[in-house]
């Protein structure tokens, strides 16, 4: 049973994240999506909302589970009896941070492996921050996020206008 952890803030989940999870499922048996609780900045969506977005997108897929994550990634992975995490790589700007993070995790646990999946041609330009910015300025992001995330973004945008 090959299990992998996919950590992130998912604020909110985009089709880029959905793509990475779907592709991970073709190589691994099980994906634990680890939603970071202690975000550096205060997140736009609550922990429950961010977890709900992922559960809503993968309710039909029992091989995807969603969990809260705080603390060290190597410890979280150990609790799930795995030493593998998956990360998505977009442009070169992602590389430096991901390279450092993977090296640090390797220092903390020499058995630790980070698997990188290259972004897809349909999703390479998607980031949660950009999606939020566009949506809150009234732009149409319906083709870039799952339908229920789009609804939540529209509701937040409305709230912000009041
Ligand atoms: P973080 O909060 O760690 O900056 P996110 O929660 O946005 O990152 O994303 C979690 C993971 O998903 C990261 O590895 C990130 O690179 C990856 N990711 C996000 N958007 C995309 C995308 N459009 N294509 C591929 N990977 C992506």
PDB file of C-alpha atoms and ligand atoms in Angstrom:
ATOM      1  CA  UNK A   1       0.000   0.000   0.000  1.00  0.00           C
ATOM      2  CA  UNK A   2       1.758   3.157  -1.187  1.00  0.00           C
ATOM      3  CA  UNK A   3       0.535   6.181   0.708  1.00  0.00           C
ATOM      4  CA  UNK A   4       1.614   9.770   0.090  1.00  0.00           C
ATOM      5  CA  UNK A   5       0.999  13.075   1.861  1.00  0.00           C
ATOM      6  CA  UNK A   6       0.034  16.165  -0.148  1.00  0.00           C
ATOM      7  CA  UNK A   7       0.481  19.202   2.117  1.00  0.00           C
ATOM      8  CA  UNK A   8      -0.599  22.772   1.463  1.00  0.00           C
ATOM      9  CA  UNK A   9      -2.775  25.628   2.569  1.00  0.00           C
ATOM     10  CA  UNK A  10      -5.414  25.206  -0.174  1.00  0.00           C
ATOM     11  CA  UNK A  11      -6.779  28.725   0.360  1.00  0.00           C
ATOM     12  CA  UNK A  12      -8.762  27.858  -1.719  1.00  0.00           C
ATOM     13  CA  UNK A  13      -8.313  24.634  -3.678  1.00  0.00           C
ATOM     14  CA  UNK A  14      -7.863  25.269  -7.410  1.00  0.00           C
ATOM     15  CA  UNK A  15      -7.957  23.014 -10.464  1.00  0.00           C
ATOM     16  CA  UNK A  16      -4.148  22.964 -10.156  1.00  0.00           C
ATOM     17  CA  UNK A  17      -4.454  21.111  -6.834  1.00  0.00           C
ATOM     18  CA  UNK A  18      -7.180  18.836  -8.260  1.00  0.00           C
ATOM     19  CA  UNK A  19      -4.886  17.934 -11.158  1.00  0.00           C
ATOM     20  CA  UNK A  20      -1.977  17.087  -8.829  1.00  0.00           C
ATOM     21  CA  UNK A  21      -4.199  14.850  -6.655  1.00  0.00           C
ATOM     22  CA  UNK A  22      -5.675  13.041  -9.680  1.00  0.00           C
ATOM     23  CA  UNK A  23      -2.255  12.385 -11.141  1.00  0.00           C
ATOM     24  CA  UNK A  24      -0.871  11.274  -7.771  1.00  0.00           C
ATOM     25  CA  UNK A  25      -3.643   8.659  -7.595  1.00  0.00           C
ATOM     26  CA  UNK A  26      -2.317   7.021 -10.739  1.00  0.00           C
ATOM     27  CA  UNK A  27       1.005   6.268  -9.006  1.00  0.00           C
ATOM     28  CA  UNK A  28       0.063   5.939  -5.335  1.00  0.00           C
ATOM     29  CA  UNK A  29      -2.712   3.943  -3.663  1.00  0.00           C
ATOM     30  CA  UNK A  30      -3.742   6.590  -1.183  1.00  0.00           C
ATOM     31  CA  UNK A  31      -3.354  10.374  -0.836  1.00  0.00           C
ATOM     32  CA  UNK A  32      -3.662  12.135   2.515  1.00  0.00           C
ATOM     33  CA  UNK A  33      -4.285  15.805   1.779  1.00  0.00           C
ATOM     34  CA  UNK A  34      -2.791  17.678   4.731  1.00  0.00           C
ATOM     35  CA  UNK A  35      -4.352  21.111   5.181  1.00  0.00           C
ATOM     36  CA  UNK A  36      -2.025  23.452   7.038  1.00  0.00           C
ATOM     37  CA  UNK A  37      -3.650  24.887  10.145  1.00  0.00           C
ATOM     38  CA  UNK A  38      -1.075  27.473  11.142  1.00  0.00           C
ATOM     39  CA  UNK A  39      -0.852  29.621   8.080  1.00  0.00           C
ATOM     40  CA  UNK A  40       1.772  32.386   8.190  1.00  0.00           C
ATOM     41  CA  UNK A  41      -0.756  34.956   7.125  1.00  0.00           C
ATOM     42  CA  UNK A  42      -4.350  34.678   8.229  1.00  0.00           C
ATOM     43  CA  UNK A  43      -6.113  32.592   5.589  1.00  0.00           C
ATOM     44  CA  UNK A  44      -9.069  33.891   3.599  1.00  0.00           C
ATOM     45  CA  UNK A  45     -11.023  30.695   4.158  1.00  0.00           C
ATOM     46  CA  UNK A  46     -11.318  28.918   7.510  1.00  0.00           C
ATOM     47  CA  UNK A  47      -9.711  25.547   8.118  1.00  0.00           C
ATOM     48  CA  UNK A  48     -13.141  23.871   7.898  1.00  0.00           C
ATOM     49  CA  UNK A  49     -13.911  25.607   4.607  1.00  0.00           C
ATOM     50  CA  UNK A  50     -10.529  24.697   3.114  1.00  0.00           C
ATOM     51  CA  UNK A  51     -10.951  21.054   4.163  1.00  0.00           C
ATOM     52  CA  UNK A  52     -14.535  21.068   2.901  1.00  0.00           C
ATOM     53  CA  UNK A  53     -13.414  22.232  -0.557  1.00  0.00           C
ATOM     54  CA  UNK A  54     -11.164  19.182  -0.923  1.00  0.00           C
ATOM     55  CA  UNK A  55     -13.698  16.747   0.532  1.00  0.00           C
ATOM     56  CA  UNK A  56     -16.337  18.155  -1.841  1.00  0.00           C
ATOM     57  CA  UNK A  57     -14.098  17.664  -4.865  1.00  0.00           C
ATOM     58  CA  UNK A  58     -13.127  14.074  -3.934  1.00  0.00           C
ATOM     59  CA  UNK A  59     -16.234  12.764  -2.128  1.00  0.00           C
ATOM     60  CA  UNK A  60     -16.421   9.978  -4.731  1.00  0.00           C
ATOM     61  CA  UNK A  61     -12.805   8.886  -4.200  1.00  0.00           C
ATOM     62  CA  UNK A  62     -12.192   6.822  -1.022  1.00  0.00           C
ATOM     63  CA  UNK A  63      -8.441   6.845  -1.692  1.00  0.00           C
ATOM     64  CA  UNK A  64      -8.316  10.567  -0.862  1.00  0.00           C
ATOM     65  CA  UNK A  65      -8.567  11.607   2.785  1.00  0.00           C
ATOM     66  CA  UNK A  66      -8.322  15.124   4.184  1.00  0.00           C
ATOM     67  CA  UNK A  67      -6.643  15.957   7.483  1.00  0.00           C
ATOM     68  CA  UNK A  68      -5.537  18.946   9.521  1.00  0.00           C
ATOM     69  CA  UNK A  69      -1.802  19.407   9.634  1.00  0.00           C
ATOM     70  CA  UNK A  70       0.318  21.418  12.026  1.00  0.00           C
ATOM     71  CA  UNK A  71       3.869  20.827  13.176  1.00  0.00           C
ATOM     72  CA  UNK A  72       6.622  19.096  11.266  1.00  0.00           C
ATOM     73  CA  UNK A  73       5.845  17.403   7.981  1.00  0.00           C
ATOM     74  CA  UNK A  74       8.250  14.530   8.728  1.00  0.00           C
ATOM     75  CA  UNK A  75       6.373  13.822  11.980  1.00  0.00           C
ATOM     76  CA  UNK A  76       2.966  14.034  10.301  1.00  0.00           C
ATOM     77  CA  UNK A  77       4.126  11.621   7.598  1.00  0.00           C
ATOM     78  CA  UNK A  78       5.526   9.261  10.256  1.00  0.00           C
ATOM     79  CA  UNK A  79       2.152   9.194  12.022  1.00  0.00           C
ATOM     80  CA  UNK A  80       0.665   8.012   8.724  1.00  0.00           C
ATOM     81  CA  UNK A  81       3.352   5.362   8.262  1.00  0.00           C
ATOM     82  CA  UNK A  82       4.804   6.935   5.161  1.00  0.00           C
ATOM     83  CA  UNK A  83       7.924   8.887   4.272  1.00  0.00           C
ATOM     84  CA  UNK A  84       6.750  10.302   0.956  1.00  0.00           C
ATOM     85  CA  UNK A  85       5.210  13.689   0.190  1.00  0.00           C
ATOM     86  CA  UNK A  86       4.089  15.022  -3.158  1.00  0.00           C
ATOM     87  CA  UNK A  87       4.424  18.634  -4.233  1.00  0.00           C
ATOM     88  CA  UNK A  88       3.460  20.410  -7.428  1.00  0.00           C
ATOM     89  CA  UNK A  89       5.992  22.458  -9.366  1.00  0.00           C
ATOM     90  CA  UNK A  90       4.923  25.394 -11.476  1.00  0.00           C
ATOM     91  CA  UNK A  91       7.493  27.890 -12.711  1.00  0.00           C
ATOM     92  CA  UNK A  92      11.083  28.272 -11.603  1.00  0.00           C
ATOM     93  CA  UNK A  93       9.817  30.497  -8.782  1.00  0.00           C
ATOM     94  CA  UNK A  94       8.441  27.394  -7.005  1.00  0.00           C
ATOM     95  CA  UNK A  95      11.705  25.538  -7.416  1.00  0.00           C
ATOM     96  CA  UNK A  96      13.940  27.403  -4.982  1.00  0.00           C
ATOM     97  CA  UNK A  97      11.549  27.105  -2.038  1.00  0.00           C
ATOM     98  CA  UNK A  98      10.640  23.501  -2.802  1.00  0.00           C
ATOM     99  CA  UNK A  99      14.299  22.551  -3.214  1.00  0.00           C
ATOM    100  CA  UNK A 100      15.122  24.032   0.194  1.00  0.00           C
ATOM    101  CA  UNK A 101      12.113  22.405   1.861  1.00  0.00           C
ATOM    102  CA  UNK A 102      12.883  18.975   0.399  1.00  0.00           C
ATOM    103  CA  UNK A 103      16.521  19.251   1.507  1.00  0.00           C
ATOM    104  CA  UNK A 104      15.513  20.295   5.029  1.00  0.00           C
ATOM    105  CA  UNK A 105      13.041  17.426   5.373  1.00  0.00           C
ATOM    106  CA  UNK A 106      15.762  15.050   4.190  1.00  0.00           C
ATOM    107  CA  UNK A 107      18.051  16.377   6.930  1.00  0.00           C
ATOM    108  CA  UNK A 108      15.336  15.857   9.533  1.00  0.00           C
ATOM    109  CA  UNK A 109      14.649  12.337   8.255  1.00  0.00           C
ATOM    110  CA  UNK A 110      17.173  10.793   5.823  1.00  0.00           C
ATOM    111  CA  UNK A 111      14.489   8.323   4.625  1.00  0.00           C
ATOM    112  CA  UNK A 112      12.173  11.160   3.602  1.00  0.00           C
ATOM    113  CA  UNK A 113      11.311  11.509  -0.099  1.00  0.00           C
ATOM    114  CA  UNK A 114       9.653  14.439  -1.871  1.00  0.00           C
ATOM    115  CA  UNK A 115       8.056  13.577  -5.202  1.00  0.00           C
ATOM    116  CA  UNK A 116       7.500  16.501  -7.568  1.00  0.00           C
ATOM    117  CA  UNK A 117       4.831  16.549 -10.224  1.00  0.00           C
ATOM    118  CA  UNK A 118       5.198  19.097 -12.975  1.00  0.00           C
ATOM    119  CA  UNK A 119       2.184  21.341 -13.391  1.00  0.00           C
ATOM    120  CA  UNK A 120      -0.109  20.667 -16.384  1.00  0.00           C
ATOM    121  CA  UNK A 121      -0.475  22.891 -19.426  1.00  0.00           C
ATOM    122  CA  UNK A 122      -4.053  23.756 -18.370  1.00  0.00           C
ATOM    123  CA  UNK A 123      -3.181  24.743 -14.812  1.00  0.00           C
ATOM    124  CA  UNK A 124       0.382  26.112 -14.756  1.00  0.00           C
ATOM    125  CA  UNK A 125      -0.829  29.702 -14.269  1.00  0.00           C
ATOM    126  CA  UNK A 126      -3.114  28.956 -11.305  1.00  0.00           C
ATOM    127  CA  UNK A 127      -2.320  29.945  -7.750  1.00  0.00           C
ATOM    128  CA  UNK A 128      -4.718  30.328  -4.829  1.00  0.00           C
ATOM    129  CA  UNK A 129      -3.651  33.932  -4.285  1.00  0.00           C
ATOM    130  CA  UNK A 130      -4.242  34.959  -7.893  1.00  0.00           C
ATOM    131  CA  UNK A 131      -7.590  33.164  -7.960  1.00  0.00           C
ATOM    132  CA  UNK A 132      -8.683  35.068  -4.833  1.00  0.00           C
ATOM    133  CA  UNK A 133      -7.509  38.387  -6.246  1.00  0.00           C
ATOM    134  CA  UNK A 134      -9.304  37.873  -9.561  1.00  0.00           C
ATOM    135  CA  UNK A 135     -12.502  36.588  -7.946  1.00  0.00           C
ATOM    136  CA  UNK A 136     -12.670  39.466  -5.454  1.00  0.00           C
ATOM    137  CA  UNK A 137     -12.228  41.948  -8.305  1.00  0.00           C
ATOM    138  CA  UNK A 138     -15.265  40.416 -10.016  1.00  0.00           C
ATOM    139  CA  UNK A 139     -13.400  38.227 -12.530  1.00  0.00           C
ATOM    140  CA  UNK A 140     -14.734  34.882 -13.711  1.00  0.00           C
ATOM    141  CA  UNK A 141     -12.699  31.980 -12.274  1.00  0.00           C
ATOM    142  CA  UNK A 142     -15.355  29.308 -12.848  1.00  0.00           C
ATOM    143  CA  UNK A 143     -13.097  27.343 -15.218  1.00  0.00           C
ATOM    144  CA  UNK A 144     -10.174  27.440 -12.773  1.00  0.00           C
ATOM    145  CA  UNK A 145     -11.678  26.043  -9.563  1.00  0.00           C
ATOM    146  CA  UNK A 146     -14.261  23.356  -8.699  1.00  0.00           C
ATOM    147  CA  UNK A 147     -17.867  24.639  -8.866  1.00  0.00           C
ATOM    148  CA  UNK A 148     -18.376  24.669  -5.077  1.00  0.00           C
ATOM    149  CA  UNK A 149     -15.166  26.691  -4.604  1.00  0.00           C
ATOM    150  CA  UNK A 150     -16.388  29.170  -7.204  1.00  0.00           C
ATOM    151  CA  UNK A 151     -19.624  29.598  -5.231  1.00  0.00           C
ATOM    152  CA  UNK A 152     -17.683  30.199  -2.001  1.00  0.00           C
ATOM    153  CA  UNK A 153     -15.472  32.779  -3.733  1.00  0.00           C
ATOM    154  CA  UNK A 154     -18.536  34.578  -5.089  1.00  0.00           C
ATOM    155  CA  UNK A 155     -20.116  34.635  -1.619  1.00  0.00           C
ATOM    156  CA  UNK A 156     -16.903  36.076  -0.110  1.00  0.00           C
ATOM    157  CA  UNK A 157     -16.670  38.651  -2.890  1.00  0.00           C
ATOM    158  CA  UNK A 158     -20.229  39.756  -2.119  1.00  0.00           C
ATOM    159  CA  UNK A 159     -19.434  40.015   1.589  1.00  0.00           C
ATOM    160  CA  UNK A 160     -16.395  42.131   0.846  1.00  0.00           C
ATOM    161  CA  UNK A 161     -18.502  44.541  -1.210  1.00  0.00           C
ATOM    162  CA  UNK A 162     -20.956  45.122   1.685  1.00  0.00           C
TER     163      UNK A 162
HETATM  164  P1  LIG B   1       1.552  26.571  -0.257  1.00  0.00           P
HETATM  165  O1  LIG B   1       0.478  26.985   0.679  1.00  0.00           O
HETATM  166  O2  LIG B   1       2.459  25.481   0.212  1.00  0.00           O
HETATM  167  O3  LIG B   1       2.260  27.720  -0.925  1.00  0.00           O
HETATM  168  P2  LIG B   1      -0.571  25.600  -1.892  1.00  0.00           P
HETATM  169  O4  LIG B   1      -1.424  25.214  -0.785  1.00  0.00           O
HETATM  170  O5  LIG B   1      -1.079  26.650  -2.821  1.00  0.00           O
HETATM  171  O6  LIG B   1       0.890  25.903  -1.498  1.00  0.00           O
HETATM  172  O7  LIG B   1      -0.250  24.338  -2.776  1.00  0.00           O
HETATM  173  C1  LIG B   1       0.183  23.105  -2.272  1.00  0.00           C
HETATM  174  C2  LIG B   1       1.013  22.429  -3.320  1.00  0.00           C
HETATM  175  O8  LIG B   1       0.324  22.458  -4.558  1.00  0.00           O
HETATM  176  C3  LIG B   1       2.365  23.096  -3.567  1.00  0.00           C
HETATM  177  O9  LIG B   1       3.305  22.066  -3.836  1.00  0.00           O
HETATM  178  C4  LIG B   1       2.140  23.904  -4.819  1.00  0.00           C
HETATM  179  O10 LIG B   1       3.333  24.057  -5.566  1.00  0.00           O
HETATM  180  C5  LIG B   1       1.160  23.002  -5.561  1.00  0.00           C
HETATM  181  N1  LIG B   1       0.373  23.752  -6.525  1.00  0.00           N
HETATM  182  C6  LIG B   1      -0.437  24.802  -6.298  1.00  0.00           C
HETATM  183  N2  LIG B   1      -0.989  25.235  -7.448  1.00  0.00           N
HETATM  184  C7  LIG B   1      -0.506  24.444  -8.447  1.00  0.00           C
HETATM  185  C8  LIG B   1      -0.673  24.387  -9.864  1.00  0.00           C
HETATM  186  N3  LIG B   1      -1.433  25.258 -10.498  1.00  0.00           N
HETATM  187  N4  LIG B   1      -0.010  23.429 -10.545  1.00  0.00           N
HETATM  188  C9  LIG B   1       0.792  22.547  -9.892  1.00  0.00           C
HETATM  189  N5  LIG B   1       1.000  22.554  -8.569  1.00  0.00           N
HETATM  190  C10 LIG B   1       0.366  23.481  -7.850  1.00  0.00           C
END
